[in-house]
Amino acid sequence: MSDDDAGGDPAARDPADPPVALAAYEALADDYAAKAPTKPYNADLERPATRSLLPPVEGLDTLDAGCGPGITTEELHEAGARRVVGADVSPRMLEHARDRVGDRADLVRLDMGRPLPVADDSFDLVHSSLAVTYVREWDALFSEFARVLRPGGVLVFSTQHPFDDATRLEPADYFAVEEVTETWDGFGDPVDVTFFRRPLEVTLNALLGAGFRLEAVEEAKPTERFRERRPDAYDRVRRRPPFLCLRASLPGVPDQ
Ligand SMILES: C[S@@+](CC[C@H](N)C(=O)[O-])C[C@H]1O[C@@H](n2cnc3c(N)ncnc32)[C@H](O)[C@@H]1O
């Protein structure tokens, strides 16, 4: 059999490959944990938009997928969630999450690019901020989110806006899902961060294909505090929103 008819996706991940962003987030973790709670792009742009999509969480069992240093993990607990699980692939991020949440949340190390080590029907809400972009296979990931959610369960997530990525990166083929590496210097020493750029239709169809109904869309807009703290960036992010935030739910009625 020639290579050509060997079948399979040539871009598919070898089981031995580490997650594409693991090394970057291990390197970024300390600076990220120190800065993300107040950094304008997070605190005054992405988080308010994503948070505005959350349902009332009181009494819910919740998963914060790609929780990083546990900022939203802590907020879910403080908002009255019955159970909060924070999950991330970076051990150093999970150490910071532990410092932040103590014993108020369970913390789990997992790779969202693999089947989640979580039982079916475990949660009422999955929240994920700026983390799914590091996983290539969104059909599989959103099917996993659907599996671990109960009937009527809600998924709220944010990701890089496909139009901003396409404008900045000028891909040769907008419709391709492609691995991209950029150097970030916004958190301290420059770090190469690898993620997957994808078109809008892949973003939405992965969600719909996993059985979710799209409920709400926010193209994150900067707050007044962002304008005060980052006047240099305000007009740009108003014109070209960097983050896309979505709420979707599964059919069915949640158990009371
Ligand atoms: C931009 S940070 C966001 C952290 C947090 N959600 C927040 O908003 O502050 C991205 C997070 O995704 C995590 N991550 C990257 N790839 C992952 C994967 N394959 N599985 C689980 N977590 C992953 C990183 O370790 C990092 O903590």
mmCIF file of C-alpha atoms and ligand atoms in Angstrom:
data_model
loop_
_atom_site.group_PDB
_atom_site.id
_atom_site.type_symbol
_atom_site.label_atom_id
_atom_site.label_comp_id
_atom_site.label_asym_id
_atom_site.label_seq_id
_atom_site.Cartn_x
_atom_site.Cartn_y
_atom_site.Cartn_z
ATOM 1 C CA MET A 1 0.000 0.000 0.000
ATOM 2 C CA SER A 2 1.429 3.384 -0.934
ATOM 3 C CA ASP A 3 1.432 6.337 1.422
ATOM 4 C CA ASP A 4 -1.277 7.849 -0.743
ATOM 5 C CA ASP A 5 -3.797 5.110 -0.096
ATOM 6 C CA ALA A 6 -2.835 4.465 3.486
ATOM 7 C CA GLY A 7 -5.937 6.486 4.490
ATOM 8 C CA GLY A 8 -6.433 8.657 7.545
ATOM 9 C CA ASP A 9 -5.936 12.341 8.106
ATOM 10 C CA PRO A 10 -2.297 13.311 7.545
ATOM 11 C CA ALA A 11 -2.777 16.086 10.127
ATOM 12 C CA ALA A 12 -4.272 13.722 12.711
ATOM 13 C CA ARG A 13 -2.503 13.746 16.027
ATOM 14 C CA ASP A 14 -0.134 10.913 16.900
ATOM 15 C CA PRO A 15 -1.152 9.483 20.304
ATOM 16 C CA ALA A 16 2.425 10.133 21.464
ATOM 17 C CA ASP A 17 2.285 13.859 20.605
ATOM 18 C CA PRO A 18 1.905 16.200 23.556
ATOM 19 C CA PRO A 19 -0.926 18.767 23.437
ATOM 20 C CA VAL A 20 0.217 21.606 21.164
ATOM 21 C CA ALA A 21 0.030 24.313 23.834
ATOM 22 C CA LEU A 22 1.240 22.384 26.874
ATOM 23 C CA ALA A 23 4.832 23.620 26.857
ATOM 24 C CA ALA A 24 3.724 27.205 26.191
ATOM 25 C CA TYR A 25 1.289 27.243 29.116
ATOM 26 C CA GLU A 26 3.764 25.625 31.457
ATOM 27 C CA ALA A 27 6.110 28.502 30.574
ATOM 28 C CA LEU A 28 3.354 31.147 30.786
ATOM 29 C CA ALA A 29 1.606 29.846 33.893
ATOM 30 C CA ASP A 30 3.245 32.035 36.555
ATOM 31 C CA ASP A 31 2.917 35.264 34.577
ATOM 32 C CA TYR A 32 -0.572 34.340 33.368
ATOM 33 C CA ALA A 33 -1.749 33.632 36.920
ATOM 34 C CA ALA A 34 -0.356 36.962 38.087
ATOM 35 C CA LYS A 35 -1.716 39.085 35.225
ATOM 36 C CA ALA A 36 -4.891 37.489 33.837
ATOM 37 C CA PRO A 37 -7.098 38.449 36.820
ATOM 38 C CA THR A 38 -6.703 42.150 35.897
ATOM 39 C CA LYS A 39 -5.249 42.214 32.360
ATOM 40 C CA PRO A 40 -7.605 44.361 30.237
ATOM 41 C CA TYR A 41 -7.943 41.825 27.380
ATOM 42 C CA ASN A 42 -9.145 39.258 29.931
ATOM 43 C CA ALA A 43 -10.798 41.266 32.705
ATOM 44 C CA ASP A 44 -12.358 44.048 30.624
ATOM 45 C CA LEU A 45 -13.046 42.306 27.324
ATOM 46 C CA GLU A 46 -13.248 38.517 27.227
ATOM 47 C CA ARG A 47 -14.494 37.634 30.707
ATOM 48 C CA PRO A 48 -17.392 40.141 30.871
ATOM 49 C CA ALA A 49 -18.635 38.936 27.474
ATOM 50 C CA THR A 50 -18.394 35.246 28.312
ATOM 51 C CA ARG A 51 -19.796 35.757 31.795
ATOM 52 C CA SER A 52 -22.814 37.570 30.336
ATOM 53 C CA LEU A 53 -23.780 34.294 28.647
ATOM 54 C CA LEU A 54 -23.726 32.160 31.799
ATOM 55 C CA PRO A 55 -27.074 30.981 33.154
ATOM 56 C CA PRO A 56 -27.714 31.316 36.898
ATOM 57 C CA VAL A 57 -25.314 28.708 38.298
ATOM 58 C CA GLU A 58 -26.781 28.292 41.764
ATOM 59 C CA GLY A 59 -27.162 24.600 42.519
ATOM 60 C CA LEU A 60 -25.528 23.451 39.275
ATOM 61 C CA ASP A 61 -22.743 20.939 38.799
ATOM 62 C CA THR A 62 -20.169 22.784 36.689
ATOM 63 C CA LEU A 63 -17.000 22.036 34.754
ATOM 64 C CA ASP A 64 -14.482 24.797 33.943
ATOM 65 C CA ALA A 65 -12.636 23.210 31.010
ATOM 66 C CA GLY A 66 -9.164 24.680 30.428
ATOM 67 C CA CYS A 67 -9.485 26.493 33.741
ATOM 68 C CA GLY A 68 -5.944 27.893 33.815
ATOM 69 C CA PRO A 69 -5.308 29.533 37.198
ATOM 70 C CA GLY A 70 -8.931 29.062 38.213
ATOM 71 C CA ILE A 71 -10.343 32.586 37.879
ATOM 72 C CA THR A 72 -13.750 31.454 36.610
ATOM 73 C CA THR A 73 -13.531 28.257 38.641
ATOM 74 C CA GLU A 74 -13.545 30.441 41.754
ATOM 75 C CA GLU A 75 -16.328 32.649 40.374
ATOM 76 C CA LEU A 76 -18.543 29.615 39.713
ATOM 77 C CA HIS A 77 -18.127 28.554 43.324
ATOM 78 C CA GLU A 78 -18.838 32.069 44.598
ATOM 79 C CA ALA A 79 -21.946 32.270 42.419
ATOM 80 C CA GLY A 80 -23.384 29.255 44.243
ATOM 81 C CA ALA A 81 -22.617 26.287 41.995
ATOM 82 C CA ARG A 82 -23.219 23.022 43.846
ATOM 83 C CA ARG A 83 -20.070 21.411 42.491
ATOM 84 C CA VAL A 84 -17.176 22.967 40.581
ATOM 85 C CA VAL A 85 -14.505 21.011 38.734
ATOM 86 C CA GLY A 86 -11.601 22.836 37.139
ATOM 87 C CA ALA A 87 -9.707 20.926 34.447
ATOM 88 C CA ASP A 88 -6.535 21.798 32.594
ATOM 89 C CA VAL A 89 -3.625 20.094 30.872
ATOM 90 C CA SER A 90 -0.933 22.268 32.492
ATOM 91 C CA PRO A 91 0.240 21.082 35.918
ATOM 92 C CA ARG A 92 1.619 24.514 36.726
ATOM 93 C CA MET A 93 -1.696 26.182 35.891
ATOM 94 C CA LEU A 94 -3.435 23.663 38.147
ATOM 95 C CA GLU A 95 -1.052 24.564 40.996
ATOM 96 C CA HIS A 96 -2.117 28.190 40.607
ATOM 97 C CA ALA A 97 -5.765 27.122 40.463
ATOM 98 C CA ARG A 98 -5.262 25.181 43.700
ATOM 99 C CA ASP A 99 -3.748 28.268 45.361
ATOM 100 C CA ARG A 100 -6.778 30.277 44.256
ATOM 101 C CA VAL A 101 -9.652 27.902 44.997
ATOM 102 C CA GLY A 102 -8.270 25.757 47.832
ATOM 103 C CA ASP A 103 -10.745 22.984 48.523
ATOM 104 C CA ARG A 104 -13.711 24.859 47.031
ATOM 105 C CA ALA A 105 -13.327 23.035 43.692
ATOM 106 C CA ASP A 106 -12.019 19.711 42.457
ATOM 107 C CA LEU A 107 -9.098 20.080 40.065
ATOM 108 C CA VAL A 108 -8.309 17.527 37.383
ATOM 109 C CA ARG A 109 -5.493 17.251 34.907
ATOM 110 C CA LEU A 110 -6.795 16.272 31.491
ATOM 111 C CA ASP A 111 -6.201 16.850 27.796
ATOM 112 C CA MET A 112 -9.275 18.145 25.965
ATOM 113 C CA GLY A 113 -7.846 16.646 22.784
ATOM 114 C CA ARG A 114 -8.596 13.177 24.181
ATOM 115 C CA PRO A 115 -11.746 11.497 25.488
ATOM 116 C CA LEU A 116 -12.489 13.209 28.801
ATOM 117 C CA PRO A 117 -11.992 11.014 31.890
ATOM 118 C CA VAL A 118 -15.438 12.041 33.110
ATOM 119 C CA ALA A 119 -18.615 9.956 33.428
ATOM 120 C CA ASP A 120 -21.621 10.563 31.158
ATOM 121 C CA ASP A 121 -24.254 13.035 32.431
ATOM 122 C CA SER A 122 -21.998 14.503 35.128
ATOM 123 C CA PHE A 123 -22.580 18.239 34.712
ATOM 124 C CA ASP A 124 -25.287 20.853 34.146
ATOM 125 C CA LEU A 125 -22.858 23.453 32.793
ATOM 126 C CA VAL A 126 -19.545 23.355 30.942
ATOM 127 C CA HIS A 127 -17.703 26.675 30.809
ATOM 128 C CA SER A 128 -14.512 27.107 28.780
ATOM 129 C CA SER A 129 -12.680 30.417 28.268
ATOM 130 C CA LEU A 130 -10.044 30.742 25.537
ATOM 131 C CA ALA A 131 -8.971 27.102 25.789
ATOM 132 C CA VAL A 132 -10.696 25.112 23.009
ATOM 133 C CA THR A 133 -8.582 26.853 20.361
ATOM 134 C CA TYR A 134 -5.694 24.546 21.359
ATOM 135 C CA VAL A 135 -7.598 21.423 20.291
ATOM 136 C CA ARG A 136 -7.692 20.481 16.614
ATOM 137 C CA GLU A 137 -10.624 18.059 16.632
ATOM 138 C CA TRP A 138 -13.658 20.054 17.623
ATOM 139 C CA ASP A 139 -16.203 17.449 16.445
ATOM 140 C CA ALA A 140 -14.757 15.061 19.026
ATOM 141 C CA LEU A 141 -14.357 17.739 21.718
ATOM 142 C CA PHE A 142 -17.931 19.037 21.485
ATOM 143 C CA SER A 143 -19.244 15.458 21.405
ATOM 144 C CA GLU A 144 -17.362 14.916 24.649
ATOM 145 C CA PHE A 145 -18.869 18.069 26.157
ATOM 146 C CA ALA A 146 -22.314 16.801 25.092
ATOM 147 C CA ARG A 147 -21.614 13.386 26.630
ATOM 148 C CA VAL A 148 -20.600 14.733 30.047
ATOM 149 C CA LEU A 149 -23.527 17.196 30.157
ATOM 150 C CA ARG A 150 -26.966 16.122 31.346
ATOM 151 C CA PRO A 151 -30.097 16.618 29.195
ATOM 152 C CA GLY A 152 -30.768 20.352 28.993
ATOM 153 C CA GLY A 153 -27.142 21.053 29.919
ATOM 154 C CA VAL A 154 -25.489 24.295 28.859
ATOM 155 C CA LEU A 155 -22.121 24.965 27.222
ATOM 156 C CA VAL A 156 -20.657 28.481 27.389
ATOM 157 C CA PHE A 157 -17.306 29.035 25.733
ATOM 158 C CA SER A 158 -15.100 31.682 24.184
ATOM 159 C CA THR A 159 -12.520 31.362 21.486
ATOM 160 C CA GLN A 160 -10.445 33.498 19.155
ATOM 161 C CA HIS A 161 -12.724 35.219 16.673
ATOM 162 C CA PRO A 162 -12.368 33.502 13.268
ATOM 163 C CA PHE A 163 -12.565 36.833 11.409
ATOM 164 C CA ASP A 164 -9.886 38.469 13.542
ATOM 165 C CA ASP A 165 -7.632 35.437 13.101
ATOM 166 C CA ALA A 166 -8.226 35.465 9.331
ATOM 167 C CA THR A 167 -7.548 39.214 9.081
ATOM 168 C CA ARG A 168 -4.361 38.997 11.126
ATOM 169 C CA LEU A 169 -2.998 35.754 9.675
ATOM 170 C CA GLU A 170 -4.165 36.138 6.061
ATOM 171 C CA PRO A 171 -4.469 32.370 5.484
ATOM 172 C CA ALA A 172 -3.938 31.026 1.982
ATOM 173 C CA ASP A 173 -7.112 28.987 2.487
ATOM 174 C CA TYR A 174 -9.688 30.486 4.864
ATOM 175 C CA PHE A 175 -11.577 27.160 4.950
ATOM 176 C CA ALA A 176 -8.644 25.093 6.201
ATOM 177 C CA VAL A 177 -8.142 24.268 9.865
ATOM 178 C CA GLU A 178 -4.499 25.065 10.340
ATOM 179 C CA GLU A 179 -1.947 24.903 13.113
ATOM 180 C CA VAL A 180 -0.470 28.351 13.742
ATOM 181 C CA THR A 181 2.300 29.490 16.077
ATOM 182 C CA GLU A 182 2.512 33.090 17.284
ATOM 183 C CA THR A 183 4.901 34.688 19.747
ATOM 184 C CA TRP A 184 3.155 36.284 22.727
ATOM 185 C CA ASP A 185 4.847 38.938 24.804
ATOM 186 C CA GLY A 186 1.800 40.265 26.673
ATOM 187 C CA PHE A 187 2.401 38.154 29.761
ATOM 188 C CA GLY A 188 6.154 38.657 30.226
ATOM 189 C CA ASP A 189 8.996 36.914 28.412
ATOM 190 C CA PRO A 190 8.084 36.040 24.805
ATOM 191 C CA VAL A 191 6.592 32.558 24.442
ATOM 192 C CA ASP A 192 5.671 30.709 21.233
ATOM 193 C CA VAL A 193 2.032 29.647 21.479
ATOM 194 C CA THR A 194 0.539 27.152 19.023
ATOM 195 C CA PHE A 195 -3.202 27.008 18.338
ATOM 196 C CA PHE A 196 -5.628 26.058 15.576
ATOM 197 C CA ARG A 197 -7.162 28.692 13.322
ATOM 198 C CA ARG A 198 -10.477 27.614 11.854
ATOM 199 C CA PRO A 199 -13.273 29.120 9.777
ATOM 200 C CA LEU A 200 -16.602 30.165 11.263
ATOM 201 C CA GLU A 201 -18.467 27.231 9.697
ATOM 202 C CA VAL A 202 -16.230 24.686 11.435
ATOM 203 C CA THR A 203 -16.733 26.513 14.727
ATOM 204 C CA LEU A 204 -20.517 26.442 14.463
ATOM 205 C CA ASN A 205 -20.977 23.086 12.737
ATOM 206 C CA ALA A 206 -18.911 21.260 15.363
ATOM 207 C CA LEU A 207 -21.298 22.584 17.971
ATOM 208 C CA LEU A 208 -24.465 21.800 16.008
ATOM 209 C CA GLY A 209 -23.149 18.397 14.916
ATOM 210 C CA ALA A 210 -22.687 17.386 18.554
ATOM 211 C CA GLY A 211 -26.386 18.030 19.178
ATOM 212 C CA PHE A 212 -26.180 21.497 20.730
ATOM 213 C CA ARG A 213 -28.653 24.260 19.937
ATOM 214 C CA LEU A 214 -27.000 27.651 19.584
ATOM 215 C CA GLU A 215 -28.637 30.063 22.040
ATOM 216 C CA ALA A 216 -26.565 33.248 22.160
ATOM 217 C CA VAL A 217 -23.584 34.873 20.479
ATOM 218 C CA GLU A 218 -21.358 37.664 21.793
ATOM 219 C CA GLU A 219 -18.547 39.216 19.805
ATOM 220 C CA ALA A 220 -16.717 40.568 22.855
ATOM 221 C CA LYS A 221 -16.829 44.372 23.108
ATOM 222 C CA PRO A 222 -14.412 46.306 25.272
ATOM 223 C CA THR A 223 -15.820 47.805 28.452
ATOM 224 C CA GLU A 224 -15.381 51.411 29.528
ATOM 225 C CA ARG A 225 -12.630 50.223 31.862
ATOM 226 C CA PHE A 226 -10.832 48.725 28.860
ATOM 227 C CA ARG A 227 -10.965 52.134 27.163
ATOM 228 C CA GLU A 228 -9.466 53.784 30.262
ATOM 229 C CA ARG A 229 -6.741 51.201 30.694
ATOM 230 C CA ARG A 230 -5.895 50.478 27.029
ATOM 231 C CA PRO A 231 -6.809 53.611 25.042
ATOM 232 C CA ASP A 232 -4.217 52.554 22.460
ATOM 233 C CA ALA A 233 -6.075 49.286 21.713
ATOM 234 C CA TYR A 234 -9.696 50.354 22.257
ATOM 235 C CA ASP A 235 -10.562 51.397 18.711
ATOM 236 C CA ARG A 236 -8.905 48.349 17.202
ATOM 237 C CA VAL A 237 -10.789 45.817 19.342
ATOM 238 C CA ARG A 238 -14.068 47.731 18.781
ATOM 239 C CA ARG A 239 -13.578 47.414 15.033
ATOM 240 C CA ARG A 240 -12.149 43.900 15.047
ATOM 241 C CA PRO A 241 -13.393 41.839 18.008
ATOM 242 C CA PRO A 242 -10.691 39.357 19.024
ATOM 243 C CA PHE A 243 -13.009 36.967 20.862
ATOM 244 C CA LEU A 244 -16.177 35.067 19.973
ATOM 245 C CA CYS A 245 -18.335 33.848 22.888
ATOM 246 C CA LEU A 246 -21.160 31.348 22.467
ATOM 247 C CA ARG A 247 -23.859 29.743 24.574
ATOM 248 C CA ALA A 248 -25.434 26.485 23.455
ATOM 249 C CA SER A 249 -27.597 23.894 25.133
ATOM 250 C CA LEU A 250 -28.618 20.278 24.761
ATOM 251 C CA PRO A 251 -32.228 19.300 24.236
ATOM 252 C CA GLY A 252 -34.067 17.950 27.227
ATOM 253 C CA VAL A 253 -35.229 19.211 30.563
ATOM 254 C CA PRO A 254 -32.753 19.302 33.426
ATOM 255 C CA ASP A 255 -33.685 17.190 36.492
ATOM 256 C CA GLN A 256 -34.761 19.354 39.385
HETATM 257 C C1 LIG B 1 -5.648 31.326 27.615
HETATM 258 S S1 LIG B 1 -5.586 30.155 28.921
HETATM 259 C C2 LIG B 1 -7.230 30.375 29.602
HETATM 260 C C3 LIG B 1 -7.296 29.963 31.052
HETATM 261 C C4 LIG B 1 -8.621 30.310 31.723
HETATM 262 N N1 LIG B 1 -9.736 29.651 31.078
HETATM 263 C C5 LIG B 1 -8.821 31.801 31.752
HETATM 264 O O1 LIG B 1 -9.658 32.298 30.990
HETATM 265 O O2 LIG B 1 -8.116 32.475 32.504
HETATM 266 C C6 LIG B 1 -5.734 28.613 28.063
HETATM 267 C C7 LIG B 1 -5.733 27.403 28.989
HETATM 268 O O3 LIG B 1 -6.016 26.240 28.205
HETATM 269 C C8 LIG B 1 -5.216 25.185 28.697
HETATM 270 N N2 LIG B 1 -5.097 24.158 27.642
HETATM 271 C C9 LIG B 1 -4.410 24.253 26.475
HETATM 272 N N3 LIG B 1 -4.507 23.094 25.787
HETATM 273 C C10 LIG B 1 -5.280 22.262 26.540
HETATM 274 C C11 LIG B 1 -5.728 20.930 26.365
HETATM 275 N N4 LIG B 1 -5.421 20.220 25.274
HETATM 276 N N5 LIG B 1 -6.489 20.373 27.347
HETATM 277 C C12 LIG B 1 -6.797 21.080 28.465
HETATM 278 N N6 LIG B 1 -6.393 22.348 28.691
HETATM 279 C C13 LIG B 1 -5.644 22.941 27.730
HETATM 280 C C14 LIG B 1 -3.887 25.868 29.027
HETATM 281 O O4 LIG B 1 -3.075 25.087 29.869
HETATM 282 C C15 LIG B 1 -4.384 27.161 29.657
HETATM 283 O O5 LIG B 1 -4.535 27.042 31.045
#
